[in-house]
GROMACS .gro file of C-alpha atoms in nm:
model
  510
    1MET     CA    1   9.611  -9.749  12.621
    2LYS     CA    2   9.998  -9.633  12.650
    3ILE     CA    3   9.994  -9.281  12.748
    4PRO     CA    4  10.231  -9.178  12.676
    5SER     CA    5  10.481  -8.785  12.684
    6LEU     CA    6  10.436  -8.460  12.518
    7ASN     CA    7  10.797  -8.533  12.347
    8GLN     CA    8  10.669  -8.920  12.249
    9ILE     CA    9  10.319  -8.677  12.087
   10ILE     CA   10  10.568  -8.508  11.888
   11LYS     CA   11  10.759  -8.812  11.786
   12ALA     CA   12  10.428  -9.015  11.638
   13ASP     CA   13  10.296  -8.723  11.480
   14GLN     CA   14  10.595  -8.730  11.335
   15TYR     CA   15  10.651  -9.070  11.203
   16CYS     CA   16  10.322  -9.066  11.091
   17VAL     CA   17  10.372  -8.803  10.870
   18ASP     CA   18  10.714  -9.013  10.777
   19SER     CA   19  10.572  -9.346  10.650
   20GLU     CA   20  10.306  -9.234  10.488
   21SER     CA   21  10.430  -8.926  10.318
   22ILE     CA   22  10.224  -8.657  10.451
   23SER     CA   23  10.269  -8.312  10.516
   24SER     CA   24  10.213  -8.127  10.877
   25ASP     CA   25   9.968  -7.951  10.735
   26GLN     CA   26   9.762  -8.311  10.609
   27LEU     CA   27   9.834  -8.448  10.978
   28ILE     CA   28   9.677  -8.112  11.130
   29GLU     CA   29   9.416  -8.153  10.835
   30ARG     CA   30   9.299  -8.476  10.931
   31ALA     CA   31   9.270  -8.421  11.296
   32ALA     CA   32   9.071  -8.138  11.231
   33LYS     CA   33   8.859  -8.363  11.009
   34GLY     CA   34   8.809  -8.596  11.317
   35CYS     CA   35   8.709  -8.311  11.498
   36PHE     CA   36   8.427  -8.202  11.250
   37ASP     CA   37   8.319  -8.533  11.228
   38TRP     CA   38   8.250  -8.604  11.576
   39ILE     CA   39   8.084  -8.244  11.581
   40ILE     CA   40   7.861  -8.389  11.295
   41HIS     CA   41   7.764  -8.668  11.432
   42ASN     CA   42   7.693  -8.587  11.785
   43ASN     CA   43   7.303  -8.428  11.753
   44LYS     CA   44   7.226  -8.399  12.033
   45TYR     CA   45   7.515  -8.146  12.178
   46PHE     CA   46   7.450  -7.966  11.882
   47LYS     CA   47   7.215  -7.810  11.608
   48ILE     CA   48   7.516  -7.657  11.441
   49ARG     CA   49   7.271  -7.486  11.142
   50LYS     CA   50   7.054  -7.297  11.463
   51ASN     CA   51   7.348  -7.209  11.633
   52PRO     CA   52   7.668  -6.931  11.496
   53PHE     CA   53   7.987  -7.132  11.660
   54ILE     CA   54   8.301  -6.923  11.777
   55ILE     CA   55   8.637  -7.058  11.706
   56LEU     CA   56   8.924  -6.922  11.853
   57VAL     CA   57   9.197  -6.970  11.702
   58GLY     CA   58   9.575  -6.916  11.809
   59ASN     CA   59   9.942  -6.946  11.635
   60GLY     CA   60  10.072  -7.236  11.610
   61LYS     CA   61   9.944  -7.600  11.449
   62ASN     CA   62   9.614  -7.589  11.755
   63GLY     CA   63   9.494  -7.277  11.621
   64LYS     CA   64   9.511  -7.486  11.254
   65ASP     CA   65   9.396  -7.749  11.419
   66GLY     CA   66   9.097  -7.486  11.457
   67PHE     CA   67   9.077  -7.335  11.127
   68TYR     CA   68   9.097  -7.575  10.956
   69LEU     CA   69   8.744  -7.711  11.138
   70SER     CA   70   8.620  -7.328  11.105
   71TYR     CA   71   8.611  -7.372  10.674
   72MET     CA   72   8.456  -7.751  10.731
   73LEU     CA   73   8.205  -7.633  10.968
   74HIS     CA   74   8.114  -7.302  10.708
   75LEU     CA   75   8.101  -7.488  10.363
   76TYR     CA   76   7.905  -7.774  10.599
   77GLY     CA   77   7.629  -7.425  10.637
   78ALA     CA   78   7.704  -7.391  10.963
   79THR     CA   79   7.755  -7.030  11.099
   80VAL     CA   80   8.105  -6.941  11.179
   81PHE     CA   81   8.334  -6.674  11.334
   82VAL     CA   82   8.661  -6.710  11.417
   83TYR     CA   83   8.846  -6.473  11.588
   84GLY     CA   84   9.231  -6.447  11.611
   85ILE     CA   85   9.375  -6.415  11.952
   86ASN     CA   86   9.725  -6.266  11.833
   87ILE     CA   87   9.951  -6.359  12.195
   88SER     CA   88  10.285  -6.418  12.029
   89ASN     CA   89  10.198  -6.106  11.709
   90HIS     CA   90  10.253  -6.339  11.406
   91PHE     CA   91  10.044  -6.508  11.195
   92SER     CA   92  10.088  -6.717  10.957
   93ASN     CA   93  10.046  -6.630  10.613
   94GLU     CA   94   9.814  -6.897  10.570
   95PHE     CA   95   9.650  -6.725  10.910
   96LEU     CA   96   9.652  -6.387  10.674
   97ILE     CA   97   9.535  -6.501  10.312
   98ASN     CA   98   9.320  -6.651  10.366
   99LYS     CA   99   9.145  -6.453  10.686
  100LYS     CA  100   8.858  -6.367  10.391
  101LYS     CA  101   8.742  -6.575  10.307
  102ILE     CA  102   8.563  -6.625  10.647
  103ASN     CA  103   8.492  -6.404  10.935
  104PHE     CA  104   8.794  -6.357  11.047
  105LYS     CA  105   8.932  -6.125  11.285
  106ILE     CA  106   9.271  -6.012  11.531
  107ILE     CA  107   9.215  -6.025  11.924
  108ASN     CA  108   9.589  -5.829  12.022
  109GLU     CA  109   9.637  -5.748  12.373
  110GLY     CA  110   9.504  -5.425  12.558
  111GLU     CA  111   9.190  -5.454  12.330
  112LYS     CA  112   8.830  -5.420  12.442
  113PHE     CA  113   8.696  -5.767  12.441
  114PRO     CA  114   8.492  -5.839  12.173
  115VAL     CA  115   8.043  -5.937  12.233
  116LEU     CA  116   8.048  -6.251  12.245
  117ASN     CA  117   7.740  -6.397  12.226
  118GLN     CA  118   7.670  -6.660  12.479
  119GLU     CA  119   7.349  -6.900  12.286
  120ASN     CA  120   7.673  -6.986  12.042
  121TYR     CA  121   7.850  -7.289  12.082
  122LEU     CA  122   8.267  -7.222  12.136
  123ILE     CA  123   8.646  -7.402  11.991
  124ASP     CA  124   8.931  -7.246  12.143
  125ALA     CA  125   9.220  -7.449  11.960
  126ILE     CA  126   9.441  -7.114  12.108
  127PHE     CA  127   9.715  -7.310  12.243
  128GLY     CA  128   9.787  -7.756  12.205
  129THR     CA  129   9.999  -7.960  12.446
  130GLY     CA  130  10.294  -7.816  12.386
  131PHE     CA  131  10.215  -7.495  12.581
  132ASN     CA  132  10.427  -7.419  12.934
  133ARG     CA  133  10.408  -7.126  12.983
  134THR     CA  134  10.184  -6.803  13.232
  135LEU     CA  135  10.010  -6.605  13.084
  136ASN     CA  136   9.990  -6.194  13.169
  137GLN     CA  137   9.734  -6.043  13.319
  138TYR     CA  138   9.548  -5.919  12.991
  139TRP     CA  139   9.469  -6.316  12.853
  140LYS     CA  140   9.379  -6.461  13.190
  141SER     CA  141   9.104  -6.173  13.217
  142PHE     CA  142   9.044  -6.274  12.887
  143PHE     CA  143   9.048  -6.669  12.977
  144HIS     CA  144   8.837  -6.576  13.232
  145TYR     CA  145   8.558  -6.356  13.057
  146ILE     CA  146   8.486  -6.677  12.754
  147ASN     CA  147   8.466  -6.920  13.135
  148GLU     CA  148   8.264  -6.620  13.261
  149LYS     CA  149   8.019  -6.624  12.937
  150LYS     CA  150   7.855  -7.024  12.986
  151PHE     CA  151   7.828  -7.025  12.624
  152LYS     CA  152   7.613  -7.343  12.509
  153GLU     CA  153   7.866  -7.563  12.445
  154VAL     CA  154   8.264  -7.546  12.457
  155ILE     CA  155   8.541  -7.755  12.265
  156SER     CA  156   8.843  -7.766  12.393
  157ILE     CA  157   9.072  -7.866  12.079
  158ASP     CA  158   9.382  -8.203  12.178
  159ILE     CA  159   9.367  -7.996  12.545
  160PRO     CA  160   9.199  -7.714  12.677
  161SER     CA  161   9.456  -7.357  12.600
  162GLY     CA  162   9.636  -7.299  12.935
  163LEU     CA  163   9.705  -7.664  13.135
  164PHE     CA  164   9.940  -7.762  13.115
  165MET     CA  165  10.016  -8.166  12.990
  166GLU     CA  166  10.281  -8.245  13.217
  167LYS     CA  167  10.306  -8.004  13.482
  168SER     CA  168  10.146  -7.871  13.770
  169HIS     CA  169   9.976  -7.509  13.842
  170GLU     CA  170  10.010  -7.310  14.075
  171ASN     CA  171   9.713  -7.137  14.071
  172PHE     CA  172   9.347  -7.211  13.837
  173GLU     CA  173   9.374  -6.908  13.627
  174GLY     CA  174   9.403  -6.883  13.277
  175ILE     CA  175   9.216  -7.223  13.144
  176ILE     CA  176   8.949  -7.215  13.017
  177LYS     CA  177   8.667  -7.473  13.059
  178ALA     CA  178   8.589  -7.674  12.751
  179THR     CA  179   8.242  -7.935  12.880
  180HIS     CA  180   8.368  -8.137  12.549
  181THR     CA  181   8.823  -8.193  12.401
  182LEU     CA  182   8.888  -8.359  12.210
  183THR     CA  183   9.217  -8.481  12.209
  184PHE     CA  184   9.394  -8.626  11.983
  185GLN     CA  185   9.493  -9.125  11.944
  186VAL     CA  186   9.613  -9.054  12.325
  187PRO     CA  187   9.414  -8.943  12.693
  188LYS     CA  188   9.658  -8.714  12.870
  189LEU     CA  189   9.800  -8.778  13.206
  190SER     CA  190   9.594  -8.450  13.345
  191PHE     CA  191   9.288  -8.506  13.226
  192LEU     CA  192   9.280  -8.859  13.467
  193LEU     CA  193   9.342  -8.641  13.709
  194PRO     CA  194   9.087  -8.469  13.975
  195ASN     CA  195   9.243  -8.109  14.013
  196TYR     CA  196   9.123  -8.091  13.614
  197ALA     CA  197   8.806  -8.176  13.555
  198ASP     CA  198   8.611  -7.929  13.583
  199TYR     CA  199   8.865  -7.746  13.271
  200VAL     CA  200   8.875  -8.103  13.056
  201GLY     CA  201   8.481  -8.214  13.066
  202LYS     CA  202   8.417  -8.500  12.882
  203TRP     CA  203   8.699  -8.577  12.681
  204HIS     CA  204   8.691  -8.785  12.331
  205LEU     CA  205   8.999  -8.980  12.197
  206ILE     CA  206   8.951  -8.829  11.817
  207ASN     CA  207   9.208  -9.109  11.587
  208ILE     CA  208   9.444  -8.952  11.318
  209GLY     CA  209   9.592  -9.276  11.195
  210TRP     CA  210   9.901  -9.363  11.382
  211LYS     CA  211  10.093  -9.660  11.325
  212ASP     CA  212  10.108  -9.981  11.540
  213ASP     CA  213  10.433  -9.996  11.479
  214CYS     CA  214  10.465  -9.684  11.628
  215ILE     CA  215  10.273  -9.745  11.951
  216ARG     CA  216  10.466 -10.075  12.044
  217LYS     CA  217  10.721  -9.859  12.057
  218ILE     CA  218  10.649  -9.647  12.300
  219ARG     CA  219  10.809  -9.671  12.622
  220THR     CA  220  10.518  -9.506  12.882
  221THR     CA  221  10.529  -9.624  13.192
  222ASN     CA  222  10.167  -9.434  13.253
  223PHE     CA  223   9.832  -9.632  13.143
  224TYR     CA  224   9.473  -9.621  13.058
  225ILE     CA  225   9.296  -9.954  13.108
  226ASP     CA  226   8.998  -9.977  12.793
  227ASP     CA  227   8.861 -10.311  12.690
  228GLU     CA  228   9.142 -10.426  12.444
  229SER     CA  229   9.343 -10.423  12.763
  230ILE     CA  230   9.070 -10.627  12.980
  231HIS     CA  231   8.995 -10.858  12.702
  232ALA     CA  232   9.382 -10.956  12.666
  233ILE     CA  233   9.349 -11.060  13.066
  234TYR     CA  234   8.997 -11.244  13.012
  235LYS     CA  235   9.072 -11.431  12.762
  236LYS     CA  236   9.306 -11.633  12.966
  237LYS     CA  237   9.054 -11.743  13.243
  238ILE     CA  238   8.735 -11.853  13.005
  239ARG     CA  239   8.601 -12.155  13.201
  240LYS     CA  240   8.580 -12.423  13.016
  241LYS     CA  241   8.329 -12.688  12.977
  242PHE     CA  242   8.485 -12.956  13.275
  243THR     CA  243   8.537 -12.770  13.513
  244HIS     CA  244   8.416 -12.782  13.881
  245LYS     CA  245   8.348 -12.499  14.170
  246GLY     CA  246   8.777 -12.566  14.295
  247ASN     CA  247   8.933 -12.492  13.951
  248TYR     CA  248   8.779 -12.134  14.113
  249GLY     CA  249   8.949 -12.094  14.422
  250HIS     CA  250   8.904 -12.038  14.726
  251GLY     CA  251   8.949 -11.762  14.908
  252ILE     CA  252   8.919 -11.597  15.262
  253ILE     CA  253   8.672 -11.213  15.426
  254ILE     CA  254   8.814 -11.109  15.728
  255GLY     CA  255   8.604 -10.815  15.883
  256GLY     CA  256   8.350 -10.669  16.041
  257SER     CA  257   8.267 -10.540  16.361
  258PHE     CA  258   7.942 -10.509  16.603
  259GLY     CA  259   7.723 -10.285  16.406
  260MET     CA  260   8.023 -10.303  16.082
  261ILE     CA  261   7.875 -10.687  15.930
  262GLY     CA  262   7.696 -10.562  15.680
  263SER     CA  263   8.050 -10.422  15.531
  264VAL     CA  264   8.211 -10.814  15.541
  265VAL     CA  265   7.824 -10.885  15.307
  266LEU     CA  266   7.915 -10.679  15.061
  267SER     CA  267   8.244 -10.759  14.989
  268ALA     CA  268   8.145 -11.159  15.054
  269THR     CA  269   7.858 -11.071  14.768
  270ALA     CA  270   8.032 -10.933  14.499
  271SER     CA  271   8.350 -11.167  14.544
  272PHE     CA  272   8.053 -11.494  14.460
  273ARG     CA  273   7.945 -11.295  14.200
  274THR     CA  274   8.278 -11.207  14.029
  275GLY     CA  275   8.282 -11.610  13.998
  276ILE     CA  276   8.508 -11.701  14.330
  277GLY     CA  277   8.437 -12.129  14.347
  278LYS     CA  278   8.429 -12.152  14.704
  279LEU     CA  279   8.425 -11.850  15.001
  280SER     CA  280   8.505 -11.863  15.354
  281VAL     CA  281   8.452 -11.567  15.577
  282TYR     CA  282   8.554 -11.519  15.980
  283VAL     CA  283   8.333 -11.236  16.169
  284PRO     CA  284   8.310 -11.181  16.566
  285SER     CA  285   8.049 -11.372  16.690
  286CYS     CA  286   7.785 -11.135  16.670
  287GLY     CA  287   7.871 -11.122  16.254
  288TYR     CA  288   7.755 -11.541  16.275
  289GLN     CA  289   7.348 -11.537  16.246
  290ILE     CA  290   7.379 -11.222  16.005
  291ILE     CA  291   7.613 -11.410  15.694
  292GLN     CA  292   7.425 -11.770  15.781
  293ASN     CA  293   7.153 -11.575  15.695
  294THR     CA  294   7.196 -11.254  15.455
  295LEU     CA  295   7.439 -11.540  15.239
  296PRO     CA  296   7.422 -11.870  15.264
  297GLU     CA  297   7.674 -11.995  15.036
  298ALA     CA  298   7.934 -11.888  15.240
  299ILE     CA  299   8.131 -12.112  15.495
  300VAL     CA  300   8.121 -11.906  15.840
  301ASN     CA  301   8.380 -11.845  16.083
  302THR     CA  302   8.355 -11.656  16.378
  303ASP     CA  303   8.604 -11.543  16.638
  304VAL     CA  304   8.605 -11.600  17.019
  305GLU     CA  305   8.442 -11.255  17.128
  306LYS     CA  306   8.140 -11.137  17.013
  307HIS     CA  307   8.145 -10.790  16.885
  308TYR     CA  308   8.526 -10.751  16.714
  309ILE     CA  309   8.810 -10.945  16.622
  310SER     CA  310   9.063 -11.109  16.832
  311ASN     CA  311   9.194 -11.391  16.734
  312ILE     CA  312   9.233 -11.437  16.319
  313VAL     CA  313   9.236 -11.922  16.282
  314LEU     CA  314   9.260 -12.034  15.987
  315SER     CA  315   9.179 -12.386  16.051
  316ASN     CA  316   9.290 -12.657  15.902
  317ASN     CA  317   9.162 -12.460  15.613
  318GLU     CA  318   9.531 -12.259  15.558
  319ASN     CA  319   9.712 -12.464  15.340
  320LYS     CA  320   9.401 -12.429  15.066
  321ILE     CA  321   9.332 -12.049  15.075
  322ASN     CA  322   9.404 -11.894  14.725
  323ALA     CA  323   9.309 -11.567  14.812
  324ILE     CA  324   9.274 -11.411  15.123
  325GLY     CA  325   9.058 -11.037  15.201
  326ILE     CA  326   9.097 -10.863  15.506
  327GLY     CA  327   9.020 -10.471  15.726
  328MET     CA  328   8.606 -10.413  15.557
  329GLY     CA  329   8.446 -10.320  15.908
  330MET     CA  330   8.663 -10.443  16.133
  331GLY     CA  331   8.703 -10.152  16.345
  332ILE     CA  332   9.035 -10.079  16.571
  333HIS     CA  333   8.993 -10.236  16.885
  334SER     CA  334   9.385 -10.270  17.067
  335LYS     CA  335   9.289 -10.587  17.093
  336THR     CA  336   9.200 -10.631  16.703
  337VAL     CA  337   9.568 -10.454  16.650
  338TYR     CA  338   9.716 -10.745  16.787
  339ALA     CA  339   9.507 -11.009  16.623
  340LEU     CA  340   9.576 -10.824  16.271
  341GLU     CA  341   9.924 -10.845  16.317
  342SER     CA  342   9.938 -11.211  16.462
  343PHE     CA  343   9.806 -11.304  16.159
  344LEU     CA  344  10.030 -11.085  15.908
  345LEU     CA  345  10.349 -11.279  16.162
  346LYS     CA  346  10.092 -11.625  16.077
  347ILE     CA  347  10.092 -11.536  15.708
  348LYS     CA  348  10.451 -11.332  15.582
  349ASN     CA  349  10.632 -11.638  15.424
  350LYS     CA  350  10.285 -11.799  15.267
  351LYS     CA  351  10.276 -11.565  14.947
  352ILE     CA  352   9.923 -11.619  14.989
  353PRO     CA  353   9.742 -11.377  14.796
  354MET     CA  354   9.621 -11.084  14.990
  355VAL     CA  355   9.371 -10.822  14.935
  356ILE     CA  356   9.365 -10.519  15.239
  357ASP     CA  357   9.139 -10.230  15.279
  358ALA     CA  358   8.951  -9.998  15.467
  359ASP     CA  359   9.051 -10.058  15.917
  360ALA     CA  360   9.317 -10.257  15.851
  361ILE     CA  361   9.450  -9.952  15.638
  362ASN     CA  362   9.356  -9.777  15.928
  363ILE     CA  363   9.557  -9.994  16.133
  364LEU     CA  364   9.862 -10.026  15.930
  365SER     CA  365   9.868  -9.610  15.954
  366HIS     CA  366   9.875  -9.618  16.314
  367GLN     CA  367  10.144  -9.866  16.297
  368LEU     CA  368  10.363  -9.760  16.040
  369ARG     CA  369  10.609 -10.044  16.105
  370LEU     CA  370  10.335 -10.311  16.078
  371PHE     CA  371  10.462 -10.253  15.671
  372ASP     CA  372  10.740 -10.465  15.739
  373LEU     CA  373  10.507 -10.793  15.806
  374ILE     CA  374  10.329 -10.706  15.468
  375PRO     CA  375  10.406 -10.970  15.174
  376LYS     CA  376  10.604 -10.873  14.860
  377GLU     CA  377  10.255 -10.798  14.680
  378THR     CA  378   9.976 -10.750  14.887
  379ILE     CA  379   9.700 -10.509  14.757
  380LEU     CA  380   9.598 -10.252  14.955
  381THR     CA  381   9.306  -9.977  14.900
  382PRO     CA  382   9.302  -9.657  15.027
  383HIS     CA  383   9.062  -9.380  14.938
  384PRO     CA  384   9.273  -9.115  14.921
  385LYS     CA  385   9.173  -9.015  15.281
  386GLU     CA  386   9.336  -9.316  15.363
  387PHE     CA  387   9.606  -9.278  15.070
  388LYS     CA  388   9.711  -8.980  15.253
  389LYS     CA  389   9.746  -9.106  15.680
  390LEU     CA  390   9.946  -9.373  15.555
  391LEU     CA  391  10.226  -9.141  15.412
  392CYS     CA  392  10.203  -8.963  15.695
  393ARG     CA  393  10.178  -8.608  15.570
  394SER     CA  394   9.989  -8.438  15.225
  395TRP     CA  395  10.099  -8.400  14.859
  396LYS     CA  396  10.120  -8.045  14.701
  397ASN     CA  397   9.911  -8.208  14.401
  398ASP     CA  398   9.743  -8.482  14.223
  399TYR     CA  399  10.165  -8.436  14.050
  400GLU     CA  400  10.317  -8.525  14.399
  401LYS     CA  401  10.107  -8.685  14.502
  402LEU     CA  402  10.111  -8.970  14.178
  403HIS     CA  403  10.481  -8.946  14.261
  404PHE     CA  404  10.408  -9.080  14.683
  405LEU     CA  405  10.202  -9.370  14.509
  406LYS     CA  406  10.473  -9.491  14.318
  407GLU     CA  407  10.727  -9.387  14.607
  408MET     CA  408  10.555  -9.692  14.819
  409SER     CA  409  10.466  -9.895  14.599
  410THR     CA  410  10.812  -9.964  14.458
  411LYS     CA  411  10.982  -9.928  14.839
  412HIS     CA  412  10.759 -10.209  14.992
  413LYS     CA  413  10.682 -10.394  14.686
  414ILE     CA  414  10.297 -10.421  14.664
  415PHE     CA  415  10.078 -10.272  14.486
  416ILE     CA  416   9.862 -10.009  14.585
  417VAL     CA  417   9.474  -9.911  14.408
  418LEU     CA  418   9.362  -9.527  14.503
  419LYS     CA  419   9.011  -9.542  14.443
  420GLY     CA  420   8.821  -9.277  14.326
  421ALA     CA  421   8.730  -9.132  13.984
  422HIS     CA  422   8.934  -9.263  13.736
  423SER     CA  423   9.100  -9.503  14.062
  424VAL     CA  424   9.474  -9.579  13.984
  425ILE     CA  425   9.661  -9.863  14.075
  426SER     CA  426  10.033  -9.808  14.127
  427THR     CA  427  10.250 -10.080  14.080
  428PRO     CA  428  10.575 -10.237  14.218
  429ASN     CA  429  10.835 -10.153  13.898
  430GLY     CA  430  10.646  -9.846  13.936
  431ASN     CA  431  10.401  -9.793  13.651
  432LEU     CA  432  10.068  -9.616  13.714
  433TYR     CA  433   9.678  -9.799  13.492
  434PHE     CA  434   9.447  -9.515  13.598
  435ASN     CA  435   9.065  -9.681  13.547
  436SER     CA  436   8.868  -9.622  13.228
  437THR     CA  437   8.467  -9.666  13.431
  438GLY     CA  438   8.294  -9.588  13.744
  439ASN     CA  439   8.078  -9.295  13.753
  440PRO     CA  440   7.964  -9.067  14.092
  441GLY     CA  441   7.692  -9.207  14.182
  442MET     CA  442   7.920  -9.473  14.321
  443SER     CA  443   8.029  -9.286  14.543
  444THR     CA  444   7.831  -9.420  14.826
  445SER     CA  445   7.893  -9.618  15.132
  446GLY     CA  446   7.985  -9.972  15.083
  447SER     CA  447   8.088  -9.970  14.739
  448GLY     CA  448   8.456  -9.983  14.803
  449ASP     CA  449   8.402 -10.316  15.031
  450VAL     CA  450   8.236 -10.446  14.655
  451LEU     CA  451   8.554 -10.377  14.497
  452THR     CA  452   8.746 -10.550  14.809
  453GLY     CA  453   8.582 -10.809  14.739
  454MET     CA  454   8.580 -10.798  14.347
  455ILE     CA  455   8.984 -10.804  14.379
  456MET     CA  456   9.099 -11.081  14.614
  457SER     CA  457   8.829 -11.299  14.406
  458LEU     CA  458   8.979 -11.236  14.078
  459LEU     CA  459   9.299 -11.357  14.297
  460SER     CA  460   9.147 -11.685  14.399
  461GLN     CA  461   9.073 -11.753  14.026
  462GLY     CA  462   9.347 -11.764  13.989
  463TYR     CA  463   9.460 -11.427  13.818
  464SER     CA  464   9.808 -11.250  13.930
  465GLN     CA  465   9.775 -10.883  14.106
  466LYS     CA  466   9.835 -10.715  13.846
  467GLU     CA  467   9.541 -10.884  13.617
  468SER     CA  468   9.294 -10.853  13.959
  469CYS     CA  469   9.335 -10.457  14.076
  470ILE     CA  470   9.280 -10.416  13.597
  471MET     CA  471   9.051 -10.698  13.597
  472GLY     CA  472   8.855 -10.538  13.936
  473VAL     CA  473   8.865 -10.198  13.928
  474TYR     CA  474   8.773 -10.235  13.557
  475LEU     CA  475   8.448 -10.408  13.554
  476HIS     CA  476   8.340 -10.325  13.921
  477GLY     CA  477   8.339  -9.960  13.781
  478LEU     CA  478   8.138 -10.100  13.403
  479ALA     CA  479   7.921 -10.268  13.648
  480GLY     CA  480   7.856  -9.916  13.852
  481ASP     CA  481   7.813  -9.811  13.534
  482ILE     CA  482   7.538 -10.004  13.398
  483ALA     CA  483   7.309  -9.911  13.792
  484SER     CA  484   7.372  -9.518  13.648
  485LYS     CA  485   7.201  -9.591  13.329
  486LYS     CA  486   6.894  -9.754  13.449
  487LEU     CA  487   6.923  -9.575  13.833
  488SER     CA  488   7.029  -9.352  13.804
  489GLU     CA  489   7.335  -9.154  14.003
  490GLU     CA  490   7.119  -9.019  14.315
  491ALA     CA  491   7.024  -9.351  14.381
  492ILE     CA  492   7.280  -9.629  14.330
  493ILE     CA  493   7.393  -9.820  14.636
  494ALA     CA  494   7.660 -10.058  14.691
  495ASN     CA  495   7.429 -10.351  14.644
  496ASP     CA  496   7.343 -10.210  14.293
  497ILE     CA  497   7.723 -10.287  14.133
  498ILE     CA  498   7.716 -10.583  14.301
  499HIS     CA  499   7.361 -10.674  14.105
  500HIS     CA  500   7.521 -10.547  13.771
  501ILE     CA  501   7.857 -10.737  13.783
  502GLY     CA  502   7.658 -11.021  13.613
  503GLU     CA  503   7.632 -10.790  13.277
  504ALA     CA  504   7.945 -10.648  13.345
  505TYR     CA  505   8.102 -10.989  13.270
  506LEU     CA  506   7.850 -10.997  12.981
  507LYS     CA  507   7.973 -10.698  12.829
  508ILE     CA  508   8.347 -10.774  12.816
  509LYS     CA  509   8.266 -11.134  12.652
  510ILE     CA  510   8.144 -10.862  12.318
   0.00000   0.00000   0.00000
């Protein structure tokens, strides 16, 4: 799914109006109807005829959304109180003519804040996506007053009022904190950034009838990974009847050190669960018995050293390997650093797809010259702290972080999977793909090792680097979501993600 810019959203709305020969007010009414339908169908959140609605409307289009919504709720039988937020000293004639038909009051700057019952539901329809200025202190204080009330639910229409759609905030005063954001047609980039999570709450897409031909014409570098995009990738690789393990690739996992062999076990097990045909692992000799006992399906190769990797030898299988995953639990022993450098030199021109993770990333961050040895289109899977080490600098805000992410990917012609909520994939051509699956319960030791094994497995099976990253993060998050529903977010461990990869596959087959 594309994540358009503000200008592209405006053009798409206008295209919808022109192609259907409807007025802009009719499109606004359609948007309000979508919000109304969402509210009445979500009884788990709302007791519509019991608790009143307070609706804050602004002077612009977002205010009209709220105004139309207030009528629909009123006709449905809800008690509705509408407050016009008079920031620009102008309300349309429509507002002024119809205000007598419903409980409507105007709040002017400088007035004492109204007494609002926190047992009510609050609907925020003050500002829309075009808002990009700083509020004065009175309205900042009013928004703070709203946030402090702790209403039963706070629903923002299209975007939480005060939140910028396309630029960062110097501070976070003057933004409504929503528990739900009902946004129209497409996600907004700010919804996917950690800094704004507490303001957006759970966001939900409301379809307002954009035309497919209009969506196809939108050119963007930001994308949201949804079911449709996964189905398009997966259907290319549906298994045929007369195939064998050789058709699904031979991969190798390289990692482990004394006390950290478990990370290799997790990664290797996830590789098998994701569908790899054949898997080798390369570990220090202390890991031999552990791998053999826990994962008899794997081929085990060991280093001459007992506690760490000193020299990576792929033996006679080197030319038959389809993908490599390296770094998990590997440690940063001086001989391991040398082993990694030698290995990168050896495979630089062999065009074997590779995933670099964990300690291999830590080594790179201390030996930046090794970046020159990384083959093009290699995949790096850092978490934010590891990415910061690779950059050798911090970022001021999430937008700058995304800029640095694109910059590194395009400069070195690599893929970067920045792990976290809405894990983001940066590609060599500067595109960003934000994941839609996953939950906080996956913030647990070994979860990243599982993801690396999954991506490496997909590479081995013939998926491209881009497809492997997209499929990998989506399946990983989906398996975690399935686990969380059965076990709770608090109880998830990395093995639970692995155990539910099969169910994740079953879901994407539907």
